[in-house]
CSV table of C-alpha atoms and ligand atoms in Angstrom, one decimal:
chain,number,residue,atom,x,y,z
H,1,LYS,CA,93.3,79.9,87.7
H,2,LEU,CA,92.3,81.7,90.9
H,3,GLU,CA,89.2,79.8,92.0
H,4,PRO,CA,86.8,81.2,94.6
H,5,ILE,CA,87.6,80.4,98.2
H,6,ARG,CA,84.3,79.6,99.9
H,7,SER,CA,85.7,77.6,102.8
H,8,ILE,CA,89.0,77.4,104.7
H,9,LYS,CA,89.5,73.9,103.2
H,10,LYS,CA,89.7,75.6,99.8
H,11,ALA,CA,92.5,77.9,100.9
H,12,PRO,CA,96.0,77.0,99.6
H,13,VAL,CA,98.4,75.6,102.3
H,14,GLU,CA,101.4,77.5,100.8
H,15,GLU,CA,102.4,80.7,102.5
H,16,PHE,CA,104.0,83.6,100.7
H,17,TYR,CA,104.1,85.9,103.7
H,18,GLN,CA,105.9,84.0,106.5
H,19,SER,CA,107.6,84.5,109.8
H,20,GLY,CA,110.3,87.2,110.0
H,21,HIS,CA,108.2,90.3,110.6
H,22,ARG,CA,108.2,92.3,113.8
H,23,THR,CA,104.6,93.5,114.1
H,24,CYS,CA,103.0,93.7,117.6
H,25,GLN,CA,101.5,90.6,119.2
H,26,GLY,CA,97.9,90.2,118.0
H,27,CYS,CA,98.5,92.6,115.0
H,28,LEU,CA,95.6,92.2,112.6
H,29,SER,CA,97.4,94.2,109.9
H,30,ALA,CA,100.0,91.4,109.4
H,31,LEU,CA,97.2,88.8,109.0
H,32,PRO,CA,95.6,90.3,105.9
H,33,MET,CA,99.1,90.4,104.3
H,34,ARG,CA,99.4,86.7,104.9
H,35,LEU,CA,95.9,86.0,103.7
H,36,MET,CA,96.2,88.3,100.7
H,37,ALA,CA,99.5,86.6,99.6
H,38,LYS,CA,98.1,83.2,100.2
H,39,ALA,CA,95.0,83.9,98.0
H,40,ALA,CA,97.1,85.6,95.3
H,41,GLY,CA,99.7,82.9,95.0
H,42,PRO,CA,103.3,82.8,93.7
H,43,ARG,CA,102.8,84.8,90.4
H,44,THR,CA,102.4,88.1,92.3
H,45,ILE,CA,104.3,91.3,92.8
H,46,VAL,CA,103.5,93.2,96.0
H,47,LEU,CA,104.2,96.9,96.4
H,48,GLY,CA,104.1,98.4,99.9
H,49,THR,CA,103.9,102.0,100.9
H,50,THR,CA,105.4,103.3,104.2
H,51,GLY,CA,103.5,102.2,107.3
H,52,CYS,CA,103.5,99.5,109.9
H,53,MET,CA,103.5,96.9,107.1
H,54,TYR,CA,106.6,98.4,105.6
H,55,VAL,CA,108.6,99.2,108.7
H,56,ALA,CA,107.8,96.0,110.7
H,57,ASN,CA,108.2,93.8,107.7
H,58,THR,CA,111.6,94.9,106.5
H,59,THR,CA,113.9,95.0,109.5
H,60,TYR,CA,117.5,94.8,108.3
H,61,MET,CA,118.2,91.5,106.6
H,62,THR,CA,114.8,90.0,107.4
H,63,THR,CA,111.5,89.9,105.6
H,64,PRO,CA,108.4,87.7,105.7
H,65,TRP,CA,107.8,88.2,101.9
H,66,VAL,CA,108.3,85.2,99.7
H,67,VAL,CA,106.9,86.9,96.6
H,68,PRO,CA,108.8,89.9,95.0
H,69,TRP,CA,108.1,93.0,97.1
H,70,MET,CA,109.1,96.6,96.7
H,71,HIS,CA,108.8,99.6,99.1
H,72,THR,CA,107.2,102.7,97.7
H,73,GLN,CA,106.6,106.2,99.0
H,74,LEU,CA,103.9,106.9,101.6
H,75,GLY,CA,101.2,108.3,99.2
H,76,ALA,CA,102.2,106.3,96.1
H,77,ALA,CA,100.2,103.0,96.2
H,78,GLY,CA,98.2,104.1,93.2
H,79,SER,CA,101.1,105.3,91.0
H,80,ALA,CA,103.3,102.4,92.0
H,81,ALA,CA,100.5,100.0,90.9
H,82,VAL,CA,99.9,101.7,87.6
H,83,GLY,CA,103.7,102.0,86.9
H,84,THR,CA,104.4,98.3,87.7
H,85,SER,CA,101.4,97.0,85.7
H,86,ALA,CA,102.3,99.2,82.7
H,87,GLY,CA,106.0,98.1,82.9
H,88,LEU,CA,105.0,94.4,82.9
H,89,LYS,CA,102.6,95.0,80.0
H,90,ALA,CA,105.4,96.8,77.9
H,91,LEU,CA,108.0,94.0,78.7
H,92,MET,CA,105.5,91.3,77.6
H,93,ARG,CA,104.5,93.2,74.5
H,94,LYS,CA,108.2,93.6,73.5
H,95,GLY,CA,108.8,89.9,74.1
H,96,LYS,CA,111.3,90.6,76.9
H,97,MET,CA,109.4,88.4,79.3
H,98,LYS,CA,106.9,85.6,79.1
H,99,ASP,CA,103.3,86.8,78.5
H,100,GLU,CA,101.5,85.4,81.5
H,101,PRO,CA,99.1,86.7,84.1
H,102,ILE,CA,101.0,88.4,87.0
H,103,ASN,CA,99.1,89.9,89.9
H,104,VAL,CA,100.1,93.4,90.8
H,105,ILE,CA,99.0,94.3,94.4
H,106,ALA,CA,99.9,97.7,96.0
H,107,PHE,CA,99.0,98.0,99.7
H,108,CYS,CA,98.8,101.0,101.9
H,109,GLY,CA,97.7,101.9,105.3
H,110,ASP,CA,94.8,104.3,106.1
H,111,GLY,CA,97.2,107.2,106.5
H,112,GLY,CA,99.1,106.5,103.3
H,113,GLY,CA,96.0,105.5,101.3
H,114,ALA,CA,92.8,107.1,102.7
H,115,ASP,CA,94.5,110.4,103.4
H,116,MET,CA,97.8,111.1,101.6
H,117,GLY,CA,97.6,108.8,98.7
H,118,LEU,CA,93.9,109.1,97.9
H,119,SER,CA,94.5,111.1,94.7
H,120,ALA,CA,96.9,108.5,93.2
H,121,ILE,CA,94.5,105.7,94.1
H,122,SER,CA,91.6,107.6,92.5
H,123,ALA,CA,93.8,108.0,89.3
H,124,ALA,CA,94.7,104.3,89.4
H,125,LEU,CA,91.0,103.3,89.7
H,126,THR,CA,90.1,105.3,86.5
H,127,ASP,CA,92.9,103.6,84.5
H,128,ILE,CA,91.1,100.7,82.8
H,129,GLU,CA,94.1,99.6,80.8
H,130,TYR,CA,95.9,98.0,83.7
H,131,ASN,CA,95.3,95.1,85.9
H,132,LEU,CA,96.0,96.0,89.5
H,133,LEU,CA,94.6,95.7,93.0
H,134,ILE,CA,95.0,98.5,95.6
H,135,PHE,CA,94.7,96.9,99.1
H,136,LEU,CA,94.2,99.3,102.0
H,137,TYR,CA,94.7,98.0,105.5
H,138,ASP,CA,92.9,100.2,107.9
H,139,ASN,CA,94.0,100.2,111.5
H,140,GLU,CA,92.3,103.6,112.0
H,141,SER,CA,95.4,105.7,112.8
H,142,TYR,CA,98.9,106.5,111.7
H,143,ALA,CA,100.0,103.5,113.8
H,144,ASN,CA,103.6,103.4,112.5
H,145,THR,CA,104.4,106.8,113.9
H,146,ASP,CA,102.7,106.3,117.3
H,147,ILE,CA,99.0,106.4,116.7
H,148,GLN,CA,98.1,109.8,115.3
H,149,THR,CA,94.5,110.6,114.1
H,150,SER,CA,93.8,109.8,110.5
H,151,GLY,CA,90.7,110.3,108.3
H,152,GLN,CA,89.8,106.7,109.3
H,153,THR,CA,89.9,107.2,113.1
H,154,PRO,CA,86.4,106.7,114.5
H,155,TRP,CA,84.5,109.4,116.3
H,156,GLY,CA,85.7,109.9,119.9
H,157,ALA,CA,88.7,107.7,119.8
H,158,VAL,CA,91.8,108.6,121.8
H,159,THR,CA,94.9,109.0,119.7
H,160,THR,CA,98.1,110.9,120.5
H,161,PHE,CA,96.5,113.8,118.6
H,162,SER,CA,93.1,113.5,120.3
H,163,PRO,CA,93.5,113.0,124.1
H,164,PRO,CA,90.4,113.8,126.2
H,165,GLY,CA,90.9,117.0,128.1
H,166,LYS,CA,89.1,118.9,130.8
H,167,LYS,CA,87.3,121.2,128.5
H,168,PHE,CA,86.5,118.7,125.7
H,169,ARG,CA,86.1,115.0,126.5
H,170,ILE,CA,85.7,114.2,122.8
H,171,MET,CA,88.6,115.5,120.8
H,172,GLN,CA,88.1,113.5,117.6
H,173,ARG,CA,84.8,114.9,116.4
H,174,ARG,CA,84.8,113.9,112.7
H,175,TRP,CA,82.8,110.8,111.6
H,176,LYS,CA,85.0,108.3,109.8
H,177,LYS,CA,85.6,108.9,106.1
H,178,ASN,CA,83.9,106.3,104.0
H,179,VAL,CA,86.7,105.4,101.6
H,180,PRO,CA,85.5,102.2,99.9
H,181,GLY,CA,82.0,103.8,99.5
H,182,MET,CA,83.5,106.9,98.0
H,183,LEU,CA,85.7,105.0,95.6
H,184,ALA,CA,82.9,102.7,94.5
H,185,ALA,CA,80.5,105.6,93.9
H,186,GLY,CA,83.0,107.8,92.1
H,187,HIS,CA,84.9,105.4,89.9
H,188,PRO,CA,82.4,103.7,87.5
H,189,ASP,CA,85.1,102.0,85.5
H,190,THR,CA,86.5,100.2,88.5
H,191,ARG,CA,85.9,96.5,88.1
H,192,TYR,CA,85.7,95.5,91.7
H,193,VAL,CA,85.5,97.3,95.1
H,194,ALA,CA,85.1,95.4,98.4
H,195,SER,CA,85.4,95.7,102.1
H,196,GLY,CA,86.6,92.9,104.3
H,197,THR,CA,88.5,92.1,107.5
H,198,PRO,CA,91.1,89.4,108.4
H,199,ALA,CA,88.8,88.5,111.3
H,200,ILE,CA,86.6,86.8,108.7
H,201,PRO,CA,89.4,85.3,106.6
H,202,VAL,CA,87.5,83.2,104.1
H,203,ASP,CA,85.4,86.2,103.0
H,204,MET,CA,88.6,88.3,102.7
H,205,MET,CA,90.6,85.8,100.7
H,206,ASP,CA,87.6,85.2,98.4
H,207,LYS,CA,87.4,88.9,97.7
H,208,VAL,CA,91.1,89.1,96.9
H,209,ARG,CA,90.6,86.3,94.3
H,210,ALA,CA,87.5,88.0,92.9
H,211,ALA,CA,89.5,91.2,92.5
H,212,LEU,CA,92.4,89.5,90.8
H,213,ARG,CA,90.0,87.6,88.5
H,214,ALA,CA,88.3,90.9,87.6
H,215,GLY,CA,91.6,92.2,86.5
H,216,GLY,CA,91.7,95.9,87.0
H,217,PRO,CA,91.5,98.4,88.3
H,218,THR,CA,90.3,97.0,91.7
H,219,TYR,CA,90.2,98.1,95.3
H,220,ILE,CA,89.8,96.2,98.7
H,221,HIS,CA,89.6,97.9,102.0
H,222,VAL,CA,90.2,95.8,105.2
H,223,LEU,CA,89.5,96.8,108.8
H,224,ASP,CA,92.3,95.6,111.0
H,225,PRO,CA,92.1,95.7,114.8
H,226,CYS,CA,95.4,97.1,116.2
H,227,PRO,CA,96.1,96.2,119.9
H,228,LYS,CA,98.6,99.0,120.3
H,229,GLY,CA,96.5,101.8,118.9
H,230,TRP,CA,93.1,100.6,120.1
H,231,HIS,CA,94.3,99.7,123.6
H,232,TYR,CA,93.1,96.1,124.2
H,233,ASP,CA,94.6,92.8,125.1
H,234,PRO,CA,96.0,91.2,121.8
H,235,GLU,CA,94.0,88.0,122.3
H,236,HIS,CA,90.8,90.0,121.5
H,237,SER,CA,91.8,91.1,118.0
H,238,ASN,CA,89.7,88.6,116.1
H,239,GLU,CA,86.7,89.1,118.4
H,240,LEU,CA,86.9,92.9,117.8
H,241,GLY,CA,87.1,92.5,114.0
H,242,LYS,CA,83.9,90.4,114.1
H,243,LEU,CA,82.1,92.8,116.5
H,244,ALA,CA,82.8,95.7,114.1
H,245,ILE,CA,80.7,93.7,111.5
H,246,GLU,CA,78.1,92.4,114.0
H,247,THR,CA,77.4,95.9,115.3
H,248,GLY,CA,77.0,97.3,111.8
H,249,ILE,CA,79.7,99.8,112.2
H,250,TYR,CA,81.8,98.3,109.4
H,251,PRO,CA,79.7,96.6,106.7
H,252,LEU,CA,81.0,93.8,104.5
H,253,TYR,CA,80.2,94.2,100.8
H,254,GLU,CA,81.5,94.0,97.2
H,255,VAL,CA,80.7,96.2,94.2
H,256,LYS,CA,81.3,94.2,91.1
H,257,ASP,CA,81.0,96.1,87.8
H,258,GLY,CA,78.8,98.6,89.5
H,259,VAL,CA,76.5,96.1,91.3
H,260,LEU,CA,76.4,96.1,95.1
H,261,ASN,CA,76.2,92.9,97.2
H,262,PHE,CA,76.5,92.7,100.9
H,263,THR,CA,78.3,89.6,102.1
H,264,GLY,CA,78.4,87.4,105.2
H,265,ILE,CA,77.0,88.8,108.5
H,266,THR,CA,76.2,92.2,106.8
H,267,LYS,CA,74.0,90.4,104.2
H,268,GLN,CA,72.1,88.7,107.0
H,269,ILE,CA,71.6,92.1,108.8
H,270,ALA,CA,70.6,93.9,105.5
H,271,GLU,CA,68.1,91.1,104.8
H,272,GLY,CA,66.6,91.3,108.3
H,273,ARG,CA,67.8,87.8,109.2
H,274,ARG,CA,70.0,89.1,112.0
H,275,ARG,CA,69.9,92.0,114.4
H,276,ARG,CA,72.7,94.4,114.8
H,277,LYS,CA,74.5,94.2,118.2
H,278,PRO,CA,74.6,97.4,120.2
H,279,VAL,CA,77.8,99.4,119.3
H,280,ARG,CA,78.6,99.6,123.0
H,281,GLU,CA,79.6,95.9,122.9
H,282,TYR,CA,82.4,96.8,120.5
H,283,LEU,CA,83.4,100.2,121.9
H,284,GLU,CA,83.7,99.3,125.6
H,285,LYS,CA,86.2,96.6,124.9
H,286,GLN,CA,88.8,99.2,123.7
H,287,GLY,CA,90.8,101.5,125.8
H,288,ARG,CA,90.6,104.3,123.2
H,289,PHE,CA,87.0,104.7,124.1
H,290,ALA,CA,87.4,104.3,127.9
H,291,HIS,CA,86.5,108.0,128.5
H,292,PHE,CA,83.0,107.5,126.9
H,293,LYS,CA,80.0,108.4,128.9
H,294,ASN,CA,76.5,107.1,128.2
H,295,GLN,CA,75.7,110.1,125.9
H,296,ASP,CA,78.8,109.3,123.8
H,297,TYR,CA,77.7,105.6,123.3
H,298,ALA,CA,74.2,107.0,122.5
H,299,TYR,CA,75.6,109.4,119.9
H,300,PHE,CA,77.7,106.7,118.3
H,301,GLN,CA,74.7,104.4,118.1
H,302,LYS,CA,72.5,107.1,116.6
H,303,LYS,CA,75.1,107.7,113.8
H,304,VAL,CA,75.3,104.0,113.0
H,305,ASP,CA,71.5,103.7,113.0
H,306,GLU,CA,71.3,106.6,110.7
H,307,MET,CA,73.8,104.9,108.3
H,308,TRP,CA,71.5,101.8,108.2
H,309,GLU,CA,68.1,103.6,108.2
H,310,GLN,CA,68.6,106.7,106.2
H,311,TRP,CA,71.3,106.1,103.7
H,312,ILE,CA,70.0,104.8,100.4
H,313,ILE,CA,72.6,102.1,100.2
H,314,PRO,CA,73.0,101.4,103.9
H,315,CYS,CA,76.5,102.3,105.3
H,316,VAL,CA,77.9,102.7,101.8
H,317,VAL,CA,76.7,105.9,100.0
H,318,ALA,CA,74.4,108.6,101.4
H,319,PHE,CA,72.8,109.7,98.2
H,320,SER,CA,69.4,111.3,98.0
H,321,TYR,CA,67.3,111.8,94.9
H,322,GLY,CA,65.3,114.9,94.0
Z,401,SF4,FE1,100.1,96.1,114.0
Z,401,SF4,FE2,99.1,98.2,115.3
Z,401,SF4,FE3,101.4,97.2,116.0
Z,401,SF4,FE4,101.2,98.5,113.7
Z,401,SF4,S1,100.9,99.4,115.8
Z,401,SF4,S2,102.3,96.5,114.0
Z,401,SF4,S3,99.1,97.9,113.1
Z,401,SF4,S4,99.4,96.2,116.2
Z,402,MG,MG1,97.1,103.1,109.8
């Protein structure tokens, strides 16, 4: 049974994602793979769409995966999860394999999941017959193909598609798409939706277990600092992940059977027990925002304040009634 993980001492010591990958130093997209596999345990099948966590993890004749792993097409996390879960169910029903709980986890990056594969994820999250977890690792760009803008790239960030120019200093002018909020709000049959970050590992592992206990369909979104794409020294990965939460830019929450709960630092902020740090503390540590002037920091802060003060469920869904 997958018990809750409320402290690091409760986390299993066994690793199912080990050495043998070739991600960049300080990559916080490799860490959630390790934590997710650790929390899920050995009776797990992992499906991975194209992205950094496919390419860097399957160099010829090497792989960090200890559990069965399969590559699937860039936009296919949702369909691969449904297909695998349905296949297992049919084999068990026909007595061709032992009837036992097997976790099916399909991961995707923000490009593969939040942009290209969103329709298949949406379909998977309406399919109540199958137990599955879609796990989206969000490094806020198409990192694998050299940092192009995605729907998850924050306002103002430099990518290879949005370099600051003489005429326009800010080339990325869209506010980040709120994928977990959108999926939670629009898929009432989804058993569990959560946001997390590997920078707060206990919270993240606990959410993986909560999703797997809920069965399916379920979705977890994790924010992963990426030293290559965000332009900072790899030693600051963890600090940046925490700052994203402390500044209120990225809230931690879970929606279980339709009920929303903030977790960790976000809960303290939402309950007024903690103040949000200024967003500048997070932004100025990253080279992708090095062109920011005071008015850009002010705009970013205003938008985050708006999420907290004007949205009916802060940072999650901007509904208004009547
Ligand atoms: Fe990790 Fe970013 Fe490097 Fe990809 S580009 S392996 S996400 S640090
Ligand atoms: Mg990405």
